[in-house]
Each structure stands twice: as structure tokens, then as C-alpha cells.
Amino acid sequence: MPGKGFVSNIARQSEDFPGWYNDVVRKAELADYSPVRGCMVIRPYGYAIWESMRDELDRHIKRTGHQNVYFPLFVPRSLLEKEAEHVEGFDPQVAWVTRAGGEELSEWLAIRPTSEAIIAEVVKDWIQSYRDLPLLLNQWNNVVRWELRTRLFLRTAEFLWQEAHTFHATEQEAADEVATGLEAYRAVSEDWLAIPVIKGRKTENEKFPGAVYSTSIEAMMRDTKALQAGTSHMLGQNFARSAGIDFLDRDNQLKAPFGTSWGFSTRMVGATIMAHGDASGLILPPNVAPHQVVVVPIFRSEDDRAAVAGAIERLETGLADVSTASGPLRLWVDWREETPGFKFNHWELRGVPFRLEIGPRDVAAGQAVIVRRVDRLKETLPLDSLAAELPKRLADYQAHLFQRAIDFRTANTHHVDDMEAFERTVEEDGGFIHAPWCGDGACEKRVSEKTGATIRIIPFDAADESGRCLVDGKPSERRVLLARAY
RNA sequence: CGGGGCGUAGCGCAACGGUAGCGCACGUGCUUUGGGAGUACGAGGUUGCGGGUUCGAAUCCCGCCGCCCCGACCA
């Protein structure tokens, strides 16, 4: 019995991944369901993880010259409907306010599903000259998309995100900006969340409604399914034209600016959970972990307790000025009245990178037992070495998780050349599949209807490779990335 | 939006015509503490909402509401 009960309370990751995910989110106290259909409550531990990635991304956004702004939650119907493809794409997901102030509104207000329309409408007055460009805006907010089927963090009716909206004098500048946004997402995913991603372009069928083209980064979860981890769109002159934005260029010609938009959401909390977690629960990269190190005091007698408390106090003092890649060392001492074993499991479920056990034997020897979450590797270290060791080990751990994720992805990536092999691979192995595609949207639909796998992206780094489309055998110039996805 | 399931204590469940109970969690005391401690006592409920049948409804009937799971759309 001992040691069994708790872990068996989490669905087995290998057998029931969605159940595992749900259990971890709930039991690690990341989020709860709410009284509102399809909406979640983000709890303190989950919000702390979001804040960490949010702050890091915000630094990237500001470093690349963007300024934060805030636009209204409500978008008048007439504005949302100006861009035809945009409204058509979002229509089924828009929530409307039809009544307020005790009466029916003369014009419905959409609760923003995204802000292209209202931002374009406003900035048309800010943009007169090429000197006003580029205009690089970003906002952190909530949006609502009426989802029928929701999952905590991954897909909820309301979610938190960042949406950048930029306007440029030339198409090339806008294209560069699309790349800048995507690169920020790659950096946060890989360097902060330790999730390796593949950059690429979405197909016509999968692009953002109203965009000229869309790009995204794709990540692999531990069930080998794909997750779109951030998208960056080239809007061309579509929204500028429908909103009537124009500027006088150097050549004294009136032109419509080129726009971009890009977004990164709380879905990435879900990605972090699914990219690293194991049978015991979360595994958090040190950069986002709310607690990087948790100390578990161990004692029997009051004398032991006092000795251990003294040693921990001296340790905390000694670590006060220690900093890590993500700021001051986040160390937490768990003085709760629970048994050590309970605490070990409690913090493993919550994905804390390192645990320090300090008991009477350790105090006597001037040492601590340190246990690494990802593989439970247990070592003994002198207490006075920790100020130097912890930052180093946290950095190593961050790198280790990233490499582990790369290795996992590599082991679950396949290359196939025909439909028969493709279907077999999707069914038996899953994972990422690189296969030739002719570029025809009909072939794309055929594949997804037949197998459930979709073309995630046309990877930017796909080599030129002549082949034959796995659906209709027509010539293909490069492989695309296919997978079953969230 | 179609198909299925479920609403009883914070969570998981039982009671399926006779007025609500178990496990976990929670509170207090004592003993405990190096991988989910033991023990004693205790607190906690308009059984999702509204109507109906009945001497009597958590239980049967009708109508709502909500949530979960599976399919078509999405970050």
C-alpha cells in the first residue's frame, strides 16, 4: 500500500494522456473549472507560471521596439464585419452583447475574439505619413472565442494572451516583422519553456482569417501529438484597406500600409505541462518554475528540529543574493506539518526542479541531500557549496529538459513517401511525419479526412527535395510536416 | 451543434419509496516525521432548480439548468 495511493490518483500518462493532463492540472492546483461554461479559473500556481512566460515574452516584445497599449474589449459589429474573410472566419466563435443599460443596443457589440478590426479603425487617425511608420503595438488582454469543446489552458472560451499589431510602409518590412514575432515565440518556447519548436508557414486552409499568410511554431507533446505554440500573420493591406488606413509615402503617393499580427496565449501553460510532464505529474523548467528549489526539513525531537531550523536559516541567508537565469533564486522552505514523504510527492506533482532534504544527519555533516525531479537522481552536497551549485544545476537542468525534449521529438519523427506508409505511421507510431505534398488544398483535406492528421506547417528549413505528393502523386518540391494535433 | 453520460458534504461515491451514509480531505488533542503516519473526538447537507404523484420523494413522472465524455470548427 504505502507509496501507491497518490500516484494512482493521476491517470496513467502512457494509457490515458488526456486524463493524465486533466488530473495534473487539477491536482497540481494550476486551474479549476468555473461557474461559467467553457471558462476556467487560473489558480495562483498556474498563474505564476503564466506570469513568468508572459514577462519573458514582454521583454522580447519591448526589446524589438514594440509598445504596449490597450484597446476596448468590445468591438462594434460594423467594424468586425469590414474585413469579409475575417468576419466569415470568426463568426461562429463570436460572443455578442445585444443588451445593456436596460435596453436593446442599436448596434451589437462583439466581445473581441481578436483586435485587428478595432485597432485598424483607430490607428487610421494615427497614420498620415511614412514618418508615422512602422507603428509597433502590442497588448496583453483577454479574448473570447465561443468554443464548443474546451480543455483547461488548451482551449477555453476566454483566454489570456498577447496580440501584437504592426503597420509598415513596405511589404518587405512587414514580412520581416512577421519573422520577428515568430522568432520571439521560438526564443520563449525554447529558451524559457525548454520546448523545441519548428517554424513554418501554414497552408491556405489553416491560415488566419483575413491574413495573406500565417506562420507558426509547432511543438511536440509527450503523447507525440503536435501543438501550435504561437502564430504570426502577414495581413498584407487587407485590414488597412477595409479600415481605410493610408499614408503619404516619400514619393508623395497615398498608400495603404502593410500589417502584421501575432499572438501567444495561456495555451502555452498547457504546452509546458504536456511537453515535459511524467507519471508523477509536472516537470517544470527552472525558468518558469514558481519554486525552483523546495527545502524539506526532517526531524524527530525538538532538539533536532531546532538544529535543522538553524541550518536552514543559515542556508537561506547564504542564498539570499544568489541569482539564476530567471532572476533571484526562488527557494521555498516547506515547514508545513506533514510528513516528509507527503511533501516529496506534493512537490514532485508540482514539478519543482530540485528538492533539498535537510535532517539531523545532514546538519551534523554540514550537508544536504539534493534530489532532481526529472529523474529523481539523489546526491549529497556540502551546505556551503549550494550558493555556487544551485544556479549551475538549475541552468544544467534547464538545458537537460530542452535536450530531452529534442531527443523525444527526434525519436518520434518519421519520413514517409506514400499514403500507405503514411496511414500506417499515423496509426501505429504517431509523432511528426515529414511527407511530400503537391500544394493542393484538396489533397490536404483528403489526408486529414482519412487519417486525422493535418499539415501543421510547411517548415522553413525544409530542403528542396523533389518527390511525389502522397495523395495524388503530383510533383512535390519539398516535404511538409504532418501530425495529429491539439 | 449532433450522440452518450452524470448532477447527493470540498473531492470521490453509496443509499433507488420510509426522511442521508462511507472513504479521502477538514478542525482539535496526543503520539509521530529520511518516500503520501497512527489514534481519539468533532464539524460539515434545503440530495442542481421548479412542478407533479404519494400518508411519505435523494429515490417515481414532467420541465428546466448545468457539467463531463465522444464527433464537425479553433490559439
Coordinates of C-alpha atoms (C1' of nucleotides) in Angstrom, one line a residue:
Chain A
M1 CA 0.0 0.0 0.0
P2 CA 2.5 2.7 1.0
G3 CA 3.5 4.9 -1.9
K4 CA 0.8 3.6 -4.1
G5 CA -2.2 5.7 -3.3
F6 CA -1.3 9.1 -4.6
V7 CA 0.3 8.4 -7.9
S8 CA -2.6 6.1 -8.7
N9 CA -4.8 9.1 -8.3
I10 CA -3.4 10.5 -11.5
A11 CA -4.4 8.8 -14.7
R12 CA -1.5 7.0 -16.3
Q13 CA 0.2 9.2 -18.8
S14 CA 1.0 6.3 -21.1
E15 CA -2.5 5.0 -21.2
D16 CA -4.8 8.0 -20.9
F17 CA -3.0 11.2 -21.8
P18 CA -6.0 13.5 -21.7
G19 CA -7.0 12.1 -18.3
W20 CA -3.4 12.5 -17.1
Y21 CA -3.4 16.1 -18.3
N22 CA -6.6 16.9 -16.6
D23 CA -5.6 15.3 -13.3
V24 CA -2.3 17.1 -13.3
V25 CA -3.9 20.5 -13.9
R26 CA -6.4 20.0 -11.2
K27 CA -4.2 18.2 -8.6
A28 CA -1.2 20.5 -9.0
E29 CA -3.7 23.4 -8.5
L30 CA -2.9 25.1 -11.7
A31 CA -6.5 25.7 -12.7
D32 CA -10.1 24.9 -11.9
Y33 CA -13.3 24.8 -13.8
S34 CA -15.5 27.8 -13.2
P35 CA -19.2 28.5 -12.8
V36 CA -19.1 29.8 -16.4
R37 CA -19.4 27.2 -19.2
G38 CA -16.1 26.8 -21.0
C39 CA -14.2 29.2 -18.9
M40 CA -11.5 28.4 -16.4
V41 CA -10.1 29.8 -13.2
I42 CA -6.3 30.1 -13.2
R43 CA -5.1 29.4 -9.7
P44 CA -2.0 31.0 -8.1
Y45 CA 0.5 28.3 -9.1
G46 CA -0.7 28.2 -12.6
Y47 CA -0.8 32.0 -12.9
A48 CA 2.8 32.2 -11.6
I49 CA 3.9 30.0 -14.5
W50 CA 2.0 32.2 -16.9
E51 CA 3.5 35.4 -15.5
S52 CA 6.9 34.0 -15.9
M53 CA 6.5 33.3 -19.6
R54 CA 4.5 36.5 -20.1
D55 CA 7.2 38.6 -18.6
E56 CA 9.9 37.0 -20.6
L57 CA 7.9 37.5 -23.8
D58 CA 7.1 41.0 -22.9
R59 CA 10.9 41.7 -22.6
H60 CA 11.4 40.4 -26.1
I61 CA 8.5 42.5 -27.4
K62 CA 9.8 45.7 -25.9
R63 CA 13.4 44.9 -26.9
T64 CA 12.3 44.7 -30.5
G65 CA 10.7 48.1 -30.4
H66 CA 7.0 47.5 -29.6
Q67 CA 4.9 49.5 -27.2
N68 CA 2.2 48.2 -25.0
V69 CA -1.3 49.6 -25.4
Y70 CA -4.9 48.8 -24.5
F71 CA -7.9 48.7 -26.8
P72 CA -11.5 48.1 -25.8
L73 CA -13.0 44.7 -25.0
F74 CA -16.0 45.4 -27.2
V75 CA -15.9 45.7 -31.0
P76 CA -18.9 47.2 -32.8
R77 CA -20.4 44.8 -35.2
S78 CA -19.9 47.1 -38.2
L79 CA -16.1 47.2 -37.5
L80 CA -15.8 43.5 -37.2
E81 CA -17.6 43.0 -40.4
K82 CA -15.5 45.3 -42.5
E83 CA -13.0 42.6 -43.5
A84 CA -15.0 39.9 -45.2
E85 CA -12.8 36.9 -44.8
H86 CA -12.1 37.9 -41.2
V87 CA -15.8 38.1 -40.2
E88 CA -16.6 34.9 -42.0
G89 CA -13.8 33.0 -40.2
F90 CA -14.7 34.2 -36.8
D91 CA -18.4 34.4 -37.0
P92 CA -19.2 31.1 -35.3
Q93 CA -17.0 31.9 -32.4
V94 CA -18.0 35.4 -31.6
A95 CA -20.0 36.3 -28.4
W96 CA -22.2 39.3 -28.8
V97 CA -23.6 41.8 -26.3
T98 CA -27.0 42.7 -27.5
R99 CA -28.5 44.4 -24.5
A100 CA -27.0 46.9 -22.0
G101 CA -28.2 49.7 -19.9
G102 CA -31.6 48.2 -19.7
E103 CA -32.3 48.3 -23.4
E104 CA -31.5 46.6 -26.7
L105 CA -28.4 48.0 -28.3
S106 CA -28.9 49.7 -31.6
E107 CA -25.6 48.0 -32.7
W108 CA -24.4 44.7 -31.3
L109 CA -21.0 44.7 -29.6
A110 CA -18.7 41.7 -30.2
I111 CA -16.6 40.7 -27.3
R112 CA -13.3 40.7 -29.0
P113 CA -12.2 37.4 -30.5
T114 CA -9.0 39.3 -31.6
S115 CA -8.4 43.0 -32.2
E116 CA -7.4 43.6 -35.8
A117 CA -10.6 45.3 -36.7
I118 CA -10.8 47.8 -33.8
I119 CA -7.1 48.6 -33.9
A120 CA -7.1 49.3 -37.6
E121 CA -10.1 51.6 -37.2
V122 CA -8.3 53.6 -34.5
V123 CA -4.8 53.8 -35.9
K124 CA -6.0 55.1 -39.2
D125 CA -6.0 58.5 -37.5
W126 CA -2.5 58.0 -36.2
I127 CA -1.0 57.2 -39.5
Q128 CA -0.7 60.0 -42.0
S129 CA 2.9 59.8 -43.2
Y130 CA 5.6 57.3 -43.8
R131 CA 7.2 59.0 -40.9
D132 CA 4.5 57.5 -38.7
L133 CA 5.6 54.1 -39.7
P134 CA 6.4 51.5 -38.6
L135 CA 3.8 51.5 -35.9
L136 CA 4.6 48.7 -33.5
L137 CA 1.8 48.0 -30.9
N138 CA 1.2 45.2 -28.5
Q139 CA -1.5 44.5 -26.0
W140 CA -1.9 41.9 -23.2
N141 CA -5.5 41.1 -22.7
N142 CA -8.3 38.5 -22.7
V143 CA -10.3 37.5 -25.7
V144 CA -13.4 35.3 -26.1
R145 CA -13.9 32.7 -28.7
W146 CA -17.0 30.6 -28.1
E147 CA -15.6 27.1 -28.2
L148 CA -17.9 24.2 -28.2
R149 CA -15.3 21.8 -26.8
T150 CA -13.0 23.1 -24.2
R151 CA -9.9 21.9 -22.3
L152 CA -8.2 23.7 -19.5
F153 CA -5.5 26.0 -20.8
L154 CA -5.5 24.5 -24.3
R155 CA -8.9 25.7 -25.4
T156 CA -11.2 27.7 -23.3
A157 CA -13.9 30.2 -24.3
E158 CA -12.0 33.0 -22.7
F159 CA -8.2 33.1 -22.6
L160 CA -5.3 35.4 -21.9
W161 CA -2.8 36.3 -24.5
Q162 CA -0.7 38.9 -26.1
E163 CA -1.6 40.3 -29.5
A164 CA 0.9 42.4 -31.4
H165 CA -0.4 44.6 -34.3
T166 CA 2.0 46.4 -36.5
F167 CA 1.8 48.6 -39.6
H168 CA 4.6 49.1 -42.1
A169 CA 5.4 51.1 -45.2
T170 CA 6.5 48.2 -47.3
E171 CA 5.6 44.6 -47.7
Q172 CA 9.2 43.6 -47.0
E173 CA 9.2 45.4 -43.7
A174 CA 6.0 43.7 -42.8
A175 CA 7.4 40.3 -43.8
D176 CA 10.4 40.9 -41.6
E177 CA 8.1 41.8 -38.7
V178 CA 6.2 38.6 -39.1
A179 CA 9.6 36.8 -38.7
T180 CA 10.5 39.0 -35.7
G181 CA 7.3 38.0 -33.9
L182 CA 7.8 34.3 -34.7
E183 CA 11.4 34.5 -33.5
A184 CA 10.2 35.9 -30.2
Y185 CA 8.0 32.9 -29.8
R186 CA 10.7 30.5 -30.7
A187 CA 13.0 32.1 -28.1
V188 CA 10.5 32.0 -25.3
S189 CA 9.5 28.4 -26.2
E190 CA 12.9 27.0 -26.5
D191 CA 15.0 29.2 -24.1
W192 CA 12.4 29.7 -21.4
L193 CA 10.0 26.8 -21.6
A194 CA 12.6 24.3 -22.9
I195 CA 10.2 23.3 -25.7
P196 CA 11.8 22.8 -29.1
V197 CA 9.8 24.1 -31.9
I198 CA 9.7 24.0 -35.7
K199 CA 9.0 27.2 -37.6
G200 CA 7.0 27.2 -40.7
R201 CA 4.2 28.6 -42.9
K202 CA 0.6 27.5 -42.5
T203 CA -1.3 26.2 -45.5
E204 CA -4.0 28.3 -47.1
N205 CA -6.7 26.2 -45.4
E206 CA -5.1 26.8 -42.0
K207 CA -4.2 30.4 -42.1
F208 CA -5.7 33.2 -40.0
P209 CA -9.0 34.5 -41.4
G210 CA -8.1 37.8 -43.2
A211 CA -4.4 37.1 -43.5
V212 CA -2.3 36.9 -46.6
Y213 CA -0.3 34.1 -45.0
S214 CA 0.3 32.8 -41.5
T215 CA 3.3 31.3 -39.8
S216 CA 3.6 29.3 -36.6
I217 CA 5.8 27.3 -34.4
E218 CA 4.9 23.7 -33.8
A219 CA 5.9 21.7 -30.7
M220 CA 5.6 18.0 -29.9
M221 CA 3.8 16.9 -26.7
R222 CA 4.7 13.8 -24.8
D223 CA 1.9 11.8 -26.5
T224 CA 3.7 12.8 -29.7
K225 CA 0.8 15.0 -30.9
A226 CA 1.5 18.5 -32.2
L227 CA 0.6 21.7 -30.6
Q228 CA 0.6 25.1 -32.4
A229 CA 2.6 27.2 -29.9
G230 CA 2.3 30.7 -31.4
T231 CA 1.3 32.3 -34.7
S232 CA 2.5 35.3 -36.6
H233 CA 0.4 36.6 -39.5
M234 CA 1.1 38.7 -42.6
L235 CA -2.0 40.7 -43.1
G236 CA -0.9 42.5 -46.2
Q237 CA -3.0 45.5 -46.9
N238 CA -6.3 43.7 -46.1
F239 CA -7.2 45.3 -42.8
A240 CA -5.7 48.7 -43.8
R241 CA -7.8 48.8 -46.9
S242 CA -11.0 47.7 -45.2
A243 CA -10.5 50.3 -42.5
G244 CA -9.3 53.0 -44.9
I245 CA -5.8 53.5 -43.5
D246 CA -3.5 55.3 -45.8
F247 CA -0.3 57.3 -45.6
L248 CA 1.7 59.6 -47.8
D249 CA 4.9 57.9 -48.8
R250 CA 8.3 59.5 -49.7
D251 CA 7.3 59.6 -53.3
N252 CA 4.2 61.7 -52.4
Q253 CA 1.9 58.8 -53.3
L254 CA -1.0 57.8 -51.0
K255 CA -0.6 54.1 -50.0
A256 CA -2.1 51.5 -47.7
P257 CA 0.3 50.2 -45.1
F258 CA 1.1 46.6 -44.7
G259 CA 0.0 44.9 -41.4
T260 CA 1.0 42.0 -39.2
S261 CA -0.4 40.5 -36.1
W262 CA 0.9 37.8 -33.8
G263 CA -0.4 36.1 -30.7
F264 CA 0.8 33.9 -27.9
S265 CA -1.6 32.6 -25.2
T266 CA -2.1 30.8 -21.9
R267 CA -2.3 27.7 -24.1
M268 CA 1.5 27.7 -23.6
V269 CA 1.0 26.8 -20.0
G270 CA -0.7 23.6 -21.3
A271 CA 2.1 23.1 -23.7
T272 CA 4.6 23.3 -20.9
I273 CA 2.7 20.7 -18.9
M274 CA 2.3 18.3 -21.9
A275 CA 5.8 18.7 -23.2
H276 CA 7.7 17.8 -20.1
G277 CA 5.4 16.0 -17.5
D278 CA 5.7 12.4 -16.5
A279 CA 3.8 9.8 -14.5
S280 CA 4.3 11.7 -11.2
G281 CA 3.0 15.0 -12.6
L282 CA 4.5 18.2 -13.7
I283 CA 8.1 18.7 -14.6
L284 CA 8.8 22.4 -14.8
P285 CA 11.8 24.1 -16.5
P286 CA 13.6 26.2 -13.8
N287 CA 13.0 29.5 -15.7
V288 CA 9.2 29.2 -15.2
A289 CA 9.1 27.2 -12.0
P290 CA 7.4 29.2 -9.3
H291 CA 9.7 27.4 -6.8
Q292 CA 13.0 26.3 -8.2
V293 CA 14.1 24.6 -5.0
V294 CA 12.0 23.4 -2.2
V295 CA 13.6 22.5 1.2
V296 CA 12.0 19.7 3.2
P297 CA 13.1 19.8 6.8
I298 CA 13.3 16.4 8.6
F299 CA 13.5 15.9 12.3
R300 CA 12.2 13.9 15.2
S301 CA 12.9 15.6 18.5
E302 CA 12.5 19.2 19.3
D303 CA 16.3 19.5 19.6
D304 CA 16.6 18.1 16.1
R305 CA 14.0 20.5 14.9
A306 CA 15.9 23.4 16.3
A307 CA 19.2 22.3 14.8
V308 CA 17.6 21.8 11.4
A309 CA 15.8 25.1 11.6
G310 CA 19.1 26.8 12.4
A311 CA 20.9 25.2 9.5
I312 CA 18.1 26.2 7.1
E313 CA 18.1 29.7 8.3
R314 CA 21.8 30.0 7.7
L315 CA 21.3 28.4 4.3
E316 CA 18.6 30.9 3.4
T317 CA 20.9 33.8 4.4
G318 CA 23.7 32.4 2.4
L319 CA 21.5 32.1 -0.7
A320 CA 19.8 35.5 -0.4
D321 CA 21.9 37.1 -3.1
V322 CA 22.0 34.1 -5.5
S323 CA 20.6 34.8 -8.9
T324 CA 19.6 32.5 -11.7
A325 CA 18.7 32.9 -15.4
S326 CA 15.2 34.0 -14.4
G327 CA 16.1 36.3 -11.6
P328 CA 16.7 35.8 -7.8
L329 CA 16.8 32.2 -6.8
R330 CA 13.3 31.0 -5.9
L331 CA 13.6 28.8 -2.9
W332 CA 10.8 27.7 -0.6
V333 CA 11.1 26.0 2.8
D334 CA 8.2 23.7 3.5
W335 CA 7.5 23.9 7.2
R336 CA 4.0 22.5 7.0
E337 CA 3.1 19.9 9.5
E338 CA 3.1 17.0 7.1
T339 CA 5.4 14.0 6.8
P340 CA 8.5 14.3 4.6
G341 CA 7.2 11.7 2.3
F342 CA 4.0 13.6 1.8
K343 CA 6.0 16.7 0.9
F344 CA 8.2 14.8 -1.6
N345 CA 5.2 13.7 -3.5
H346 CA 3.4 17.0 -3.2
W347 CA 6.3 18.9 -4.8
E348 CA 7.1 16.3 -7.4
L349 CA 3.5 16.5 -8.6
R350 CA 4.0 20.3 -8.9
G351 CA 7.2 19.8 -10.9
V352 CA 9.7 21.6 -8.6
P353 CA 13.2 21.1 -10.2
F354 CA 15.1 20.4 -7.1
R355 CA 14.3 19.2 -3.6
L356 CA 16.7 19.7 -0.7
E357 CA 16.3 17.3 2.3
I358 CA 17.9 18.6 5.4
G359 CA 17.8 16.4 8.6
P360 CA 19.8 15.9 11.7
R361 CA 22.3 13.6 10.0
D362 CA 22.8 16.3 7.3
V363 CA 23.2 19.1 9.8
A364 CA 25.8 17.1 11.7
A365 CA 27.7 16.5 8.5
G366 CA 27.2 20.1 7.1
Q367 CA 25.5 18.7 4.0
A368 CA 22.1 18.4 2.3
V369 CA 20.5 15.7 0.1
I370 CA 19.5 17.1 -3.2
V371 CA 17.1 15.3 -5.5
R372 CA 16.5 16.2 -9.1
R373 CA 12.8 16.0 -10.2
V374 CA 13.2 14.8 -13.7
D375 CA 15.0 11.5 -12.9
R376 CA 15.0 11.5 -9.1
L377 CA 18.8 11.5 -9.1
K378 CA 19.9 11.8 -5.5
E379 CA 23.1 13.3 -4.4
T380 CA 24.7 14.8 -1.2
L381 CA 26.2 18.2 -1.3
P382 CA 28.0 20.4 1.3
L383 CA 25.7 23.1 2.5
D384 CA 28.3 25.8 1.9
S385 CA 28.6 24.7 -1.8
L386 CA 24.9 25.3 -2.6
A387 CA 25.3 29.0 -3.3
A388 CA 27.6 28.1 -6.2
E389 CA 26.0 24.8 -7.1
L390 CA 22.3 25.7 -7.3
P391 CA 22.5 28.3 -10.1
K392 CA 24.8 25.9 -12.1
R393 CA 22.5 23.0 -11.6
L394 CA 19.4 24.9 -12.5
A395 CA 21.0 26.0 -15.7
D396 CA 22.1 22.5 -16.4
Y397 CA 18.6 21.2 -15.6
Q398 CA 17.0 23.8 -18.0
A399 CA 19.4 22.6 -20.8
H400 CA 18.7 19.0 -19.9
L401 CA 15.0 19.3 -20.2
F402 CA 15.4 21.0 -23.6
Q403 CA 17.7 18.3 -24.9
R404 CA 15.4 15.6 -23.5
A405 CA 12.5 17.2 -25.4
I406 CA 14.6 17.3 -28.6
D407 CA 15.6 13.7 -28.2
F408 CA 12.0 12.7 -27.7
R409 CA 10.9 14.6 -30.8
T410 CA 13.7 13.1 -32.9
A411 CA 12.7 9.6 -31.7
N412 CA 9.1 10.3 -32.8
T413 CA 9.7 11.9 -36.2
H414 CA 9.2 10.0 -39.4
H415 CA 9.7 10.4 -43.1
V416 CA 7.3 8.6 -45.4
D417 CA 6.7 8.8 -49.1
D418 CA 3.4 7.3 -49.8
M419 CA -0.1 7.1 -48.5
E420 CA 0.0 3.5 -47.3
A421 CA 3.1 4.1 -45.2
F422 CA 1.7 7.4 -44.0
E423 CA -1.6 5.9 -42.7
R424 CA 0.3 3.1 -41.0
T425 CA 2.7 5.6 -39.4
V426 CA -0.1 7.8 -38.2
E427 CA -1.9 4.8 -36.7
E428 CA 1.0 2.9 -35.2
D429 CA 3.6 5.5 -34.3
G430 CA 2.0 8.9 -34.4
G431 CA 4.5 11.7 -34.0
F432 CA 5.7 14.2 -36.6
I433 CA 5.7 12.9 -40.2
H434 CA 7.5 14.7 -43.0
A435 CA 6.0 13.8 -46.3
P436 CA 5.8 15.2 -49.8
W437 CA 2.8 17.3 -50.7
C438 CA 1.9 18.9 -54.0
G439 CA 0.4 22.0 -52.6
D440 CA -3.2 21.3 -53.5
G441 CA -5.7 22.1 -50.8
A442 CA -7.9 19.1 -51.9
C443 CA -5.1 16.7 -51.2
E444 CA -4.6 18.3 -47.8
K445 CA -8.3 17.8 -47.0
R446 CA -8.2 14.2 -48.2
V447 CA -5.3 13.4 -45.8
S448 CA -6.9 14.9 -42.8
E449 CA -10.3 13.2 -43.5
K450 CA -8.6 9.9 -44.0
T451 CA -6.1 9.9 -41.1
G452 CA -7.0 12.7 -38.7
A453 CA -3.5 14.1 -39.2
T454 CA -3.2 17.6 -40.6
I455 CA -0.5 19.6 -42.4
R456 CA 0.9 21.5 -39.4
I457 CA 3.3 23.7 -41.4
I458 CA 5.5 23.9 -44.4
P459 CA 8.8 24.1 -42.4
F460 CA 11.0 27.0 -43.3
D461 CA 14.0 24.8 -43.2
A462 CA 12.6 22.0 -45.4
A463 CA 15.2 21.2 -48.0
D464 CA 14.4 21.2 -51.7
E465 CA 13.6 17.6 -52.5
S466 CA 11.6 16.6 -55.5
G467 CA 9.1 13.9 -54.7
R468 CA 5.5 12.9 -55.4
C469 CA 2.6 14.1 -53.4
L470 CA 1.4 11.3 -51.1
V471 CA -2.2 11.8 -52.1
D472 CA -2.3 12.3 -55.9
G473 CA 1.3 11.6 -56.9
K474 CA 1.8 15.0 -58.5
P475 CA 5.2 16.6 -58.2
S476 CA 6.2 17.9 -54.8
E477 CA 9.2 20.2 -54.2
R478 CA 9.6 19.7 -50.5
R479 CA 8.2 17.8 -47.5
V480 CA 5.6 19.3 -45.2
L481 CA 5.1 18.5 -41.5
L482 CA 2.0 16.4 -40.7
A483 CA 0.7 15.3 -37.4
R484 CA -2.3 14.8 -35.3
A485 CA -2.7 18.0 -33.3
Y486 CA -4.4 19.7 -30.4
Chain B
rC1 C1' -24.5 21.8 -32.9
rG2 C1' -25.5 16.1 -33.1
rG3 C1' -24.6 11.3 -29.9
rG4 C1' -23.8 9.4 -24.8
rG5 C1' -23.3 10.0 -19.5
rC6 C1' -23.8 12.4 -14.8
rG7 C1' -25.7 16.1 -11.1
rU8 C1' -26.2 13.7 -3.1
rA9 C1' -20.7 17.2 2.3
rG10 C1' -14.6 20.5 -0.6
rC11 C1' -13.4 15.7 -3.8
rG12 C1' -14.8 10.5 -5.0
rC13 C1' -19.0 7.7 -4.2
rA14 C1' -23.4 4.8 -1.6
rA15 C1' -28.4 4.7 -0.3
rC16 C1' -33.0 3.7 -5.6
rG17 C1' -40.3 4.9 -1.9
rG18 C1' -39.9 5.2 5.0
rU19 C1' -36.8 11.3 5.9
rA20 C1' -29.0 10.6 4.1
rG21 C1' -24.2 7.5 4.9
rC22 C1' -18.9 5.8 3.7
rG23 C1' -13.7 7.0 2.1
rC24 C1' -10.4 10.9 1.4
rA25 C1' -9.9 15.9 2.7
rC26 C1' -11.1 19.4 7.0
rG27 C1' -10.8 21.0 12.9
rU28 C1' -8.8 19.8 18.0
rG29 C1' -5.7 16.7 21.4
rC30 C1' -1.9 13.0 22.0
rU31 C1' 1.8 10.0 19.7
rU32 C1' 4.6 10.7 15.0
rU33 C1' 8.2 12.8 10.8
rG34 C1' 14.8 10.3 5.7
rG35 C1' 9.0 8.3 0.2
rG36 C1' 1.9 10.0 0.9
rA37 C1' 1.8 8.3 9.7
rG38 C1' -1.4 6.5 13.8
rU39 C1' -5.2 7.3 17.2
rA40 C1' -9.4 9.6 19.8
rC41 C1' -13.1 13.1 19.5
rG42 C1' -15.5 16.7 16.2
rA43 C1' -17.6 19.9 12.4
rG44 C1' -19.7 19.7 7.8
rG45 C1' -26.3 18.5 3.6
rU46 C1' -32.9 22.9 1.7
rU47 C1' -29.7 15.4 -2.2
rG48 C1' -28.8 21.2 -9.2
rC49 C1' -33.7 24.2 -9.8
rG50 C1' -39.1 24.1 -10.4
rG51 C1' -43.6 21.5 -10.6
rG52 C1' -46.3 16.7 -10.1
rU53 C1' -47.7 11.6 -8.0
rU54 C1' -47.8 9.7 -2.7
rC55 C1' -49.6 9.2 4.1
rG56 C1' -44.3 9.8 2.9
rA57 C1' -39.6 11.5 -2.7
rA58 C1' -32.5 11.8 -3.0
rU59 C1' -35.4 7.7 -4.9
rC60 C1' -41.1 7.6 -9.4
rC61 C1' -43.1 11.3 -13.5
rC62 C1' -42.7 16.1 -16.3
rG63 C1' -40.0 20.6 -17.4
rC64 C1' -35.8 23.5 -16.9
rC65 C1' -30.5 24.4 -15.8
rG66 C1' -25.5 22.9 -15.5
rC67 C1' -21.3 19.9 -16.3
rC68 C1' -18.3 15.9 -18.3
rC69 C1' -17.1 12.4 -22.4
rC70 C1' -17.2 11.3 -28.0
rG71 C1' -17.7 13.5 -33.1
rA72 C1' -17.7 18.7 -37.1
rC73 C1' -14.5 24.3 -36.0
rC74 C1' -10.3 26.8 -33.3
rA75 C1' -4.6 29.7 -30.0

